[in-house]
Structure formats: structure tokens, C-alpha cells
Amino acid sequence: MLDRVDLHVEAGTVHALIGPNGSGKTTLLNCISGIVPPDAGRLSFRGARIDQLRPHRRTSLGLGRTFQNINLFAGMTVLDNVLVGAHCRTRAGLLRAWTRMPFRAVAEERLAGRRAAELLELVVLAGRAREAAEALPLADQRRLEIARALAAEPTLLLLDEPAAGMNATEKRGMNALIRAILAGGCTIVLVEHDMGLVMDLSTVVTVLSFGQKIAEGRPADVRTDARVVEAYLGRDA
Ligand SMILES: Nc1ncnc2c1ncn2[C@@H]1O[C@H](COP(=O)(O)OP(=O)(O)OP(=O)(O)O)[C@@H](O)[C@H]1O
Ligand SMILES: [Mg+2]
């Protein structure tokens, strides 16, 4: 349940969304990406209302996401997972090709293949393109999910606990990956329990507790906010 949560994400930033288990972080991402319809409220993306749009339309507009419970296409290779992620872009290309020049379709396909290879480089999976996605270790699956989301060329990427279950080395890799995505011009909403990552990467941190926003501000200010400390300690005790 979410209750009157007001969130403004500035372009070109990492905006963290934190809070105890069950505080509504994933629910908020589901509302933004269109998986869960909110009972009330408004949602704008790059100046236009998107409340009524279905999830795939939001993806086409540049809204990408990954899932807390990894949601890769089982039975598909690593490469195919990324190519499917590019579908919302390449299909438009194919349509153009059919109505105009057939050789365009081939060009589009080649471009998608090149782009997928680049994305696999970025997420350090270039050597595993032909492997079955579900056979990858967890940390690799999380990075593959990000590559698949990036294939749709998002301008806003929602990451739901991208470093969950990762060791310290893998977390450093995730930190670098998130920085690279940001440097590429993509804004990021980061749901993450690892406070090291949150503090290091975020421009703004929003804190949820029991579905409500209880604090928001710069990482250093939020971490010492009395309500935030209480929300975490209250749950852990
Ligand atoms: N579709 C739904 N309908 C009703 N309640 C839901 C729904 N989805 C989640 N909830 C409830 O809403 C609350 C928030 O859940 P949510 O998964 O968003 O928390 P979270 O902050 O992502 O937690 P975690 O850190 O454990 O991932 C929980 O109490 C959950 O049981
Ligand atoms: Mg969650």
C-alpha cells in the first residue's frame, strides 16, 4: 500500500528509494512502470501524463526497469534475452522496412545485434552470449536484466535491488555499471538496501515507511534523520 507518495526524479541523477522491508518500494516501481494501477494520483514522464498507458507503451517512451525477483526469459540464451529487450525499438524499424525498403529490415537487425553485443560488453557478459540465461550465477543474471532493460533504450531506468545477493566485489562492479549507465545519459531510480551503494551513488534519497514518504534529501542528511533511524530500528528490533 502506498499513501500520498510524491516523487520527483530529476533528469541526470541517481534517485534512491529506500525503506524497511514491505515499506512500498517495489509497489512504487510497479506503479511507475504500469504493472500496478494506483487508486489515485498522477504520473508524468518527460512532461506528459502516462497514467493511462500500458506498461509496454511506457517502455517505448523510454521507461525501463529490472525486477527484484529476477525475471529473465528462461530457455533463452543470454544474447536472445537482450535482443528481446530491444524488441520495442526494432519492431518500429521492421514496420518502416516493410512499408518502404526491404533491405532496411536487415540493417535494423544487424544494428540490434551490434547494440546487443555492446550491451553484453558493458555488463561483462560478452563471453557468455550463447549460454542459457537461467544457468548464469545470480550476479550475472542481475546484470543481464540490466542489459535487457537498456536494449529498449530507456531514458529512465528503475532498478529494484540490483545488488541483492552480491558479494563485495560484485557490488563494486554494480556501482561502476550504474555510473556508466548514468554517464550514458540515463536517469536512474535505485531501490537498494546496501547503504554503501546508496550513499555513494545518489543525488537524492527518498525514504518510505509503511507506504508513506517519511524523509527526502541528500544522502548525508537522510542517514542522520531521526525519523529514518527510527523507521529502520523500529522494524529491526
Ligand atoms: N498488489 C498488491 N496489493 C496489495 N498489497 C500489496 C501488493 N503488493 C504488495 N503489497 C503489500 O504492500 C506492502 C509493500 O510491499 P513492497 O513489496 O512494495 O515492499 P518493499 O519496500 O519493496 O519491500 P522489500 O524491501 O522487502 O522488497 C507489503 O505489505 C506488501 O505485502
Ligand atoms: Mg521490494
mmCIF file of C-alpha atoms and ligand atoms in Angstrom:
data_model
loop_
_atom_site.group_PDB
_atom_site.id
_atom_site.type_symbol
_atom_site.label_atom_id
_atom_site.label_comp_id
_atom_site.label_asym_id
_atom_site.label_seq_id
_atom_site.Cartn_x
_atom_site.Cartn_y
_atom_site.Cartn_z
ATOM 1 C CA MET A 1 0.000 0.000 0.000
ATOM 2 C CA LEU A 2 1.180 3.484 -0.844
ATOM 3 C CA ASP A 3 -0.249 6.600 0.716
ATOM 4 C CA ARG A 4 0.183 10.000 -0.952
ATOM 5 C CA VAL A 5 3.759 9.438 -2.039
ATOM 6 C CA ASP A 6 5.039 12.399 -4.048
ATOM 7 C CA LEU A 7 8.195 11.681 -6.001
ATOM 8 C CA HIS A 8 10.006 13.990 -8.393
ATOM 9 C CA VAL A 9 13.005 12.491 -10.150
ATOM 10 C CA GLU A 10 15.439 14.979 -11.650
ATOM 11 C CA ALA A 11 16.886 14.012 -15.042
ATOM 12 C CA GLY A 12 20.543 13.026 -14.977
ATOM 13 C CA THR A 13 20.580 11.866 -11.364
ATOM 14 C CA VAL A 14 20.533 8.678 -9.339
ATOM 15 C CA HIS A 15 17.479 8.971 -7.095
ATOM 16 C CA ALA A 16 17.479 6.335 -4.375
ATOM 17 C CA LEU A 17 14.341 4.889 -2.853
ATOM 18 C CA ILE A 18 14.957 3.206 0.485
ATOM 19 C CA GLY A 19 12.916 1.945 3.415
ATOM 20 C CA PRO A 20 12.395 -1.159 5.538
ATOM 21 C CA ASN A 21 11.056 -4.408 4.048
ATOM 22 C CA GLY A 22 7.437 -4.031 2.986
ATOM 23 C CA SER A 23 7.530 -0.230 3.018
ATOM 24 C CA GLY A 24 6.294 0.002 -0.582
ATOM 25 C CA LYS A 25 9.422 0.480 -2.711
ATOM 26 C CA THR A 26 8.634 -2.264 -5.215
ATOM 27 C CA THR A 27 4.971 -1.242 -5.225
ATOM 28 C CA LEU A 28 6.012 2.289 -6.200
ATOM 29 C CA LEU A 29 8.188 0.980 -9.056
ATOM 30 C CA ASN A 30 5.227 -1.162 -10.161
ATOM 31 C CA CYS A 31 3.015 1.936 -10.241
ATOM 32 C CA ILE A 32 5.585 3.888 -12.259
ATOM 33 C CA SER A 33 6.131 1.098 -14.775
ATOM 34 C CA GLY A 34 2.399 0.404 -15.047
ATOM 35 C CA ILE A 35 2.208 -3.105 -13.591
ATOM 36 C CA VAL A 36 0.028 -1.976 -10.690
ATOM 37 C CA PRO A 37 -2.651 0.681 -11.247
ATOM 38 C CA PRO A 38 -2.728 3.249 -8.443
ATOM 39 C CA ASP A 39 -6.155 4.051 -6.938
ATOM 40 C CA ALA A 40 -5.419 7.757 -7.177
ATOM 41 C CA GLY A 41 -2.701 10.158 -8.209
ATOM 42 C CA ARG A 42 -0.917 11.347 -11.318
ATOM 43 C CA LEU A 43 2.138 10.170 -13.132
ATOM 44 C CA SER A 44 4.101 12.300 -15.596
ATOM 45 C CA PHE A 45 7.132 11.303 -17.613
ATOM 46 C CA ARG A 46 9.159 13.914 -19.510
ATOM 47 C CA GLY A 47 6.317 16.385 -19.290
ATOM 48 C CA ALA A 48 3.460 14.109 -20.405
ATOM 49 C CA ARG A 49 0.905 12.156 -18.380
ATOM 50 C CA ILE A 50 1.424 8.395 -18.644
ATOM 51 C CA ASP A 51 -1.188 7.170 -16.124
ATOM 52 C CA GLN A 52 -3.382 5.590 -18.777
ATOM 53 C CA LEU A 53 -0.613 3.908 -20.735
ATOM 54 C CA ARG A 54 0.019 0.190 -20.592
ATOM 55 C CA PRO A 55 3.464 -0.993 -19.460
ATOM 56 C CA HIS A 56 4.809 -1.679 -22.977
ATOM 57 C CA ARG A 57 3.841 1.827 -24.106
ATOM 58 C CA ARG A 58 5.749 3.249 -21.142
ATOM 59 C CA THR A 59 8.726 1.121 -22.206
ATOM 60 C CA SER A 60 8.521 2.575 -25.728
ATOM 61 C CA LEU A 61 8.536 6.074 -24.265
ATOM 62 C CA GLY A 62 11.822 5.331 -22.501
ATOM 63 C CA LEU A 63 10.877 3.886 -19.158
ATOM 64 C CA GLY A 64 12.918 0.794 -18.322
ATOM 65 C CA ARG A 65 13.067 -1.426 -15.249
ATOM 66 C CA THR A 66 14.536 -4.520 -13.669
ATOM 67 C CA PHE A 67 12.885 -6.836 -11.156
ATOM 68 C CA GLN A 68 13.674 -7.674 -7.555
ATOM 69 C CA ASN A 69 12.799 -11.305 -8.295
ATOM 70 C CA ILE A 70 14.854 -11.807 -11.410
ATOM 71 C CA ASN A 71 12.562 -12.096 -14.388
ATOM 72 C CA LEU A 72 14.684 -13.284 -17.322
ATOM 73 C CA PHE A 73 13.323 -15.366 -20.196
ATOM 74 C CA ALA A 74 14.173 -18.924 -19.190
ATOM 75 C CA GLY A 75 15.020 -21.251 -22.054
ATOM 76 C CA MET A 76 16.639 -18.381 -23.935
ATOM 77 C CA THR A 77 20.292 -17.543 -24.330
ATOM 78 C CA VAL A 78 21.928 -14.531 -22.746
ATOM 79 C CA LEU A 79 22.091 -12.801 -26.155
ATOM 80 C CA ASP A 80 18.446 -13.543 -27.000
ATOM 81 C CA ASN A 81 17.320 -12.022 -23.704
ATOM 82 C CA VAL A 82 18.974 -8.761 -24.744
ATOM 83 C CA LEU A 83 17.596 -8.948 -28.300
ATOM 84 C CA VAL A 84 14.066 -9.403 -26.949
ATOM 85 C CA GLY A 85 14.656 -6.346 -24.789
ATOM 86 C CA ALA A 86 15.326 -4.370 -27.976
ATOM 87 C CA HIS A 87 12.046 -5.561 -29.489
ATOM 88 C CA CYS A 88 10.117 -2.350 -28.867
ATOM 89 C CA ARG A 89 12.766 -0.469 -30.863
ATOM 90 C CA THR A 90 13.423 -2.943 -33.683
ATOM 91 C CA ARG A 91 9.755 -3.628 -34.365
ATOM 92 C CA ALA A 92 9.267 0.013 -35.277
ATOM 93 C CA GLY A 93 12.223 -0.415 -37.581
ATOM 94 C CA LEU A 94 10.749 -3.519 -39.170
ATOM 95 C CA LEU A 95 7.480 -1.745 -39.792
ATOM 96 C CA ARG A 96 9.340 1.007 -41.594
ATOM 97 C CA ALA A 97 11.173 -1.615 -43.577
ATOM 98 C CA TRP A 98 8.009 -3.391 -44.754
ATOM 99 C CA THR A 99 6.333 -0.225 -45.863
ATOM 100 C CA ARG A 100 9.386 1.186 -47.603
ATOM 101 C CA MET A 101 12.613 -0.610 -48.421
ATOM 102 C CA PRO A 102 13.071 -4.300 -47.530
ATOM 103 C CA PHE A 103 16.842 -4.043 -47.033
ATOM 104 C CA ARG A 104 16.155 -1.797 -44.089
ATOM 105 C CA ALA A 105 14.938 -4.769 -42.061
ATOM 106 C CA VAL A 106 18.293 -6.471 -42.458
ATOM 107 C CA ALA A 107 20.095 -3.283 -41.485
ATOM 108 C CA GLU A 108 17.901 -2.921 -38.395
ATOM 109 C CA GLU A 109 18.598 -6.492 -37.382
ATOM 110 C CA ARG A 110 22.350 -6.045 -37.778
ATOM 111 C CA LEU A 111 22.219 -2.860 -35.756
ATOM 112 C CA ALA A 112 20.265 -4.618 -32.981
ATOM 113 C CA GLY A 113 22.865 -7.395 -32.943
ATOM 114 C CA ARG A 114 25.724 -4.904 -32.674
ATOM 115 C CA ARG A 115 23.967 -2.988 -29.946
ATOM 116 C CA ALA A 116 23.263 -6.199 -28.010
ATOM 117 C CA ALA A 117 26.943 -7.146 -28.231
ATOM 118 C CA GLU A 118 27.904 -3.709 -26.890
ATOM 119 C CA LEU A 119 25.476 -4.073 -24.007
ATOM 120 C CA LEU A 120 26.860 -7.503 -23.125
ATOM 121 C CA GLU A 121 30.337 -5.912 -23.056
ATOM 122 C CA LEU A 122 29.028 -3.226 -20.728
ATOM 123 C CA VAL A 123 27.609 -5.759 -18.263
ATOM 124 C CA VAL A 124 30.678 -8.024 -18.542
ATOM 125 C CA LEU A 125 28.823 -10.918 -20.157
ATOM 126 C CA ALA A 126 30.308 -10.737 -23.660
ATOM 127 C CA GLY A 127 31.905 -14.168 -23.309
ATOM 128 C CA ARG A 128 28.644 -15.820 -22.261
ATOM 129 C CA ALA A 129 26.288 -14.718 -25.043
ATOM 130 C CA ARG A 130 25.390 -18.268 -26.121
ATOM 131 C CA GLU A 131 24.821 -19.637 -22.628
ATOM 132 C CA ALA A 132 21.378 -20.289 -21.165
ATOM 133 C CA ALA A 133 20.293 -17.251 -19.158
ATOM 134 C CA GLU A 134 18.917 -19.307 -16.278
ATOM 135 C CA ALA A 135 22.245 -21.114 -15.856
ATOM 136 C CA LEU A 136 24.115 -17.909 -15.005
ATOM 137 C CA PRO A 137 25.096 -17.144 -11.402
ATOM 138 C CA LEU A 138 22.790 -14.678 -9.654
ATOM 139 C CA ALA A 139 25.064 -11.647 -10.001
ATOM 140 C CA ASP A 140 25.364 -12.246 -13.760
ATOM 141 C CA GLN A 141 21.593 -12.630 -14.067
ATOM 142 C CA ARG A 142 21.094 -9.274 -12.367
ATOM 143 C CA ARG A 143 23.470 -7.598 -14.812
ATOM 144 C CA LEU A 144 21.796 -9.367 -17.729
ATOM 145 C CA GLU A 145 18.450 -7.952 -16.619
ATOM 146 C CA ILE A 146 20.005 -4.508 -16.771
ATOM 147 C CA ALA A 147 21.371 -5.163 -20.278
ATOM 148 C CA ARG A 148 17.929 -6.311 -21.401
ATOM 149 C CA ALA A 149 16.338 -3.169 -19.979
ATOM 150 C CA LEU A 150 18.992 -0.972 -21.643
ATOM 151 C CA ALA A 151 18.317 -2.633 -25.012
ATOM 152 C CA ALA A 152 14.983 -0.788 -25.101
ATOM 153 C CA GLU A 153 16.972 2.476 -24.868
ATOM 154 C CA PRO A 154 15.412 3.895 -21.705
ATOM 155 C CA THR A 155 15.952 7.454 -20.531
ATOM 156 C CA LEU A 156 14.740 6.456 -17.052
ATOM 157 C CA LEU A 157 15.776 3.143 -15.559
ATOM 158 C CA LEU A 158 14.139 1.730 -12.419
ATOM 159 C CA LEU A 159 16.443 -0.719 -10.618
ATOM 160 C CA ASP A 160 14.883 -2.904 -7.900
ATOM 161 C CA GLU A 161 17.697 -4.072 -5.610
ATOM 162 C CA PRO A 162 20.307 -4.595 -8.346
ATOM 163 C CA ALA A 163 22.999 -5.598 -5.821
ATOM 164 C CA ALA A 164 20.887 -8.005 -3.746
ATOM 165 C CA GLY A 165 22.786 -11.208 -3.040
ATOM 166 C CA MET A 166 26.053 -9.839 -4.407
ATOM 167 C CA ASN A 167 29.452 -10.060 -2.717
ATOM 168 C CA ALA A 168 31.670 -7.017 -2.165
ATOM 169 C CA THR A 169 33.499 -7.370 -5.493
ATOM 170 C CA GLU A 170 30.249 -7.788 -7.409
ATOM 171 C CA LYS A 171 28.815 -4.747 -5.632
ATOM 172 C CA ARG A 172 31.789 -2.653 -6.746
ATOM 173 C CA GLY A 173 31.072 -3.843 -10.279
ATOM 174 C CA MET A 174 27.423 -2.814 -9.907
ATOM 175 C CA ASN A 175 28.496 0.601 -8.632
ATOM 176 C CA ALA A 176 30.658 1.066 -11.736
ATOM 177 C CA LEU A 177 27.883 -0.181 -14.015
ATOM 178 C CA ILE A 178 25.333 2.238 -12.561
ATOM 179 C CA ARG A 179 27.826 5.090 -13.013
ATOM 180 C CA ALA A 180 28.396 4.069 -16.623
ATOM 181 C CA ILE A 181 24.638 3.997 -17.315
ATOM 182 C CA LEU A 182 24.284 7.442 -15.769
ATOM 183 C CA ALA A 183 27.221 8.756 -17.816
ATOM 184 C CA GLY A 184 25.403 7.445 -20.884
ATOM 185 C CA GLY A 185 22.603 9.911 -20.166
ATOM 186 C CA CYS A 186 20.083 7.638 -18.431
ATOM 187 C CA THR A 187 18.400 8.759 -15.205
ATOM 188 C CA ILE A 188 18.170 6.086 -12.500
ATOM 189 C CA VAL A 189 15.753 5.297 -9.683
ATOM 190 C CA LEU A 190 17.638 2.981 -7.361
ATOM 191 C CA VAL A 191 15.868 0.772 -4.818
ATOM 192 C CA GLU A 192 18.638 -0.728 -2.739
ATOM 193 C CA HIS A 193 19.255 -1.999 0.782
ATOM 194 C CA ASP A 194 23.049 -1.636 0.552
ATOM 195 C CA MET A 195 23.604 1.762 2.164
ATOM 196 C CA GLY A 196 27.174 1.965 0.861
ATOM 197 C CA LEU A 197 25.893 1.954 -2.703
ATOM 198 C CA VAL A 198 23.013 4.300 -1.921
ATOM 199 C CA MET A 199 25.231 6.846 -0.173
ATOM 200 C CA ASP A 200 27.908 6.704 -2.845
ATOM 201 C CA LEU A 201 25.671 6.921 -5.929
ATOM 202 C CA SER A 202 22.616 9.004 -5.084
ATOM 203 C CA THR A 203 21.935 12.680 -5.545
ATOM 204 C CA VAL A 204 18.651 12.443 -3.654
ATOM 205 C CA VAL A 205 17.331 9.769 -1.315
ATOM 206 C CA THR A 206 13.615 9.263 -0.639
ATOM 207 C CA VAL A 207 12.672 7.164 2.382
ATOM 208 C CA LEU A 208 9.452 5.169 2.597
ATOM 209 C CA SER A 209 7.966 3.650 5.734
ATOM 210 C CA PHE A 210 4.592 1.868 5.822
ATOM 211 C CA GLY A 211 3.782 3.217 2.343
ATOM 212 C CA GLN A 212 4.444 6.836 3.221
ATOM 213 C CA LYS A 213 7.301 9.166 2.406
ATOM 214 C CA ILE A 214 8.974 9.980 5.718
ATOM 215 C CA ALA A 215 12.113 11.767 4.525
ATOM 216 C CA GLU A 216 13.851 13.042 1.447
ATOM 217 C CA GLY A 217 17.106 14.831 0.808
ATOM 218 C CA ARG A 218 20.813 14.498 0.289
ATOM 219 C CA PRO A 219 22.246 11.120 1.340
ATOM 220 C CA ALA A 220 24.281 12.562 4.234
ATOM 221 C CA ASP A 221 21.225 14.374 5.659
ATOM 222 C CA VAL A 222 18.844 11.460 5.280
ATOM 223 C CA ARG A 223 21.088 8.942 7.010
ATOM 224 C CA THR A 224 21.085 11.002 10.213
ATOM 225 C CA ASP A 225 17.366 11.938 10.055
ATOM 226 C CA ALA A 226 15.719 10.844 13.309
ATOM 227 C CA ARG A 227 12.572 9.512 11.581
ATOM 228 C CA VAL A 228 14.676 7.419 9.238
ATOM 229 C CA VAL A 229 16.769 5.943 12.021
ATOM 230 C CA GLU A 230 13.591 5.144 13.938
ATOM 231 C CA ALA A 231 11.901 3.540 10.916
ATOM 232 C CA TYR A 232 14.818 1.149 10.489
ATOM 233 C CA LEU A 233 15.489 0.438 14.152
ATOM 234 C CA GLY A 234 11.777 0.102 14.896
ATOM 235 C CA ARG A 235 11.487 -2.698 12.359
ATOM 236 C CA ASP A 236 14.723 -4.456 13.233
ATOM 237 C CA ALA A 237 14.159 -4.531 16.990
HETATM 238 N N1 LIG B 1 -0.662 -5.917 -5.330
HETATM 239 C C1 LIG B 1 -0.695 -5.696 -4.019
HETATM 240 N N2 LIG B 1 -1.867 -5.490 -3.380
HETATM 241 C C2 LIG B 1 -1.914 -5.267 -2.062
HETATM 242 N N3 LIG B 1 -0.839 -5.202 -1.279
HETATM 243 C C3 LIG B 1 0.356 -5.392 -1.842
HETATM 244 C C4 LIG B 1 0.515 -5.641 -3.229
HETATM 245 N N4 LIG B 1 1.844 -5.752 -3.497
HETATM 246 C C5 LIG B 1 2.480 -5.591 -2.331
HETATM 247 N N5 LIG B 1 1.598 -5.369 -1.335
HETATM 248 C C6 LIG B 1 1.923 -5.089 0.077
HETATM 249 O O1 LIG B 1 2.418 -3.769 0.089
HETATM 250 C C7 LIG B 1 3.467 -3.648 1.022
HETATM 251 C C8 LIG B 1 4.693 -3.122 0.350
HETATM 252 O O2 LIG B 1 5.309 -4.141 -0.398
HETATM 253 P P1 LIG B 1 6.563 -3.885 -1.324
HETATM 254 O O3 LIG B 1 6.858 -5.185 -1.996
HETATM 255 O O4 LIG B 1 6.300 -2.732 -2.205
HETATM 256 O O5 LIG B 1 7.704 -3.527 -0.277
HETATM 257 P P2 LIG B 1 9.242 -3.241 -0.483
HETATM 258 O O6 LIG B 1 9.520 -1.914 0.113
HETATM 259 O O7 LIG B 1 9.628 -3.438 -1.906
HETATM 260 O O8 LIG B 1 9.925 -4.351 0.436
HETATM 261 P P3 LIG B 1 11.277 -5.220 0.246
HETATM 262 O O9 LIG B 1 12.403 -4.354 0.734
HETATM 263 O O10 LIG B 1 11.067 -6.404 1.125
HETATM 264 O O11 LIG B 1 11.386 -5.560 -1.194
HETATM 265 C C9 LIG B 1 3.640 -5.022 1.652
HETATM 266 O O12 LIG B 1 2.964 -5.028 2.875
HETATM 267 C C10 LIG B 1 3.009 -5.957 0.650
HETATM 268 O O13 LIG B 1 2.507 -7.104 1.288
HETATM 269 MG MG MG B 2 10.802 -4.732 -2.880
#
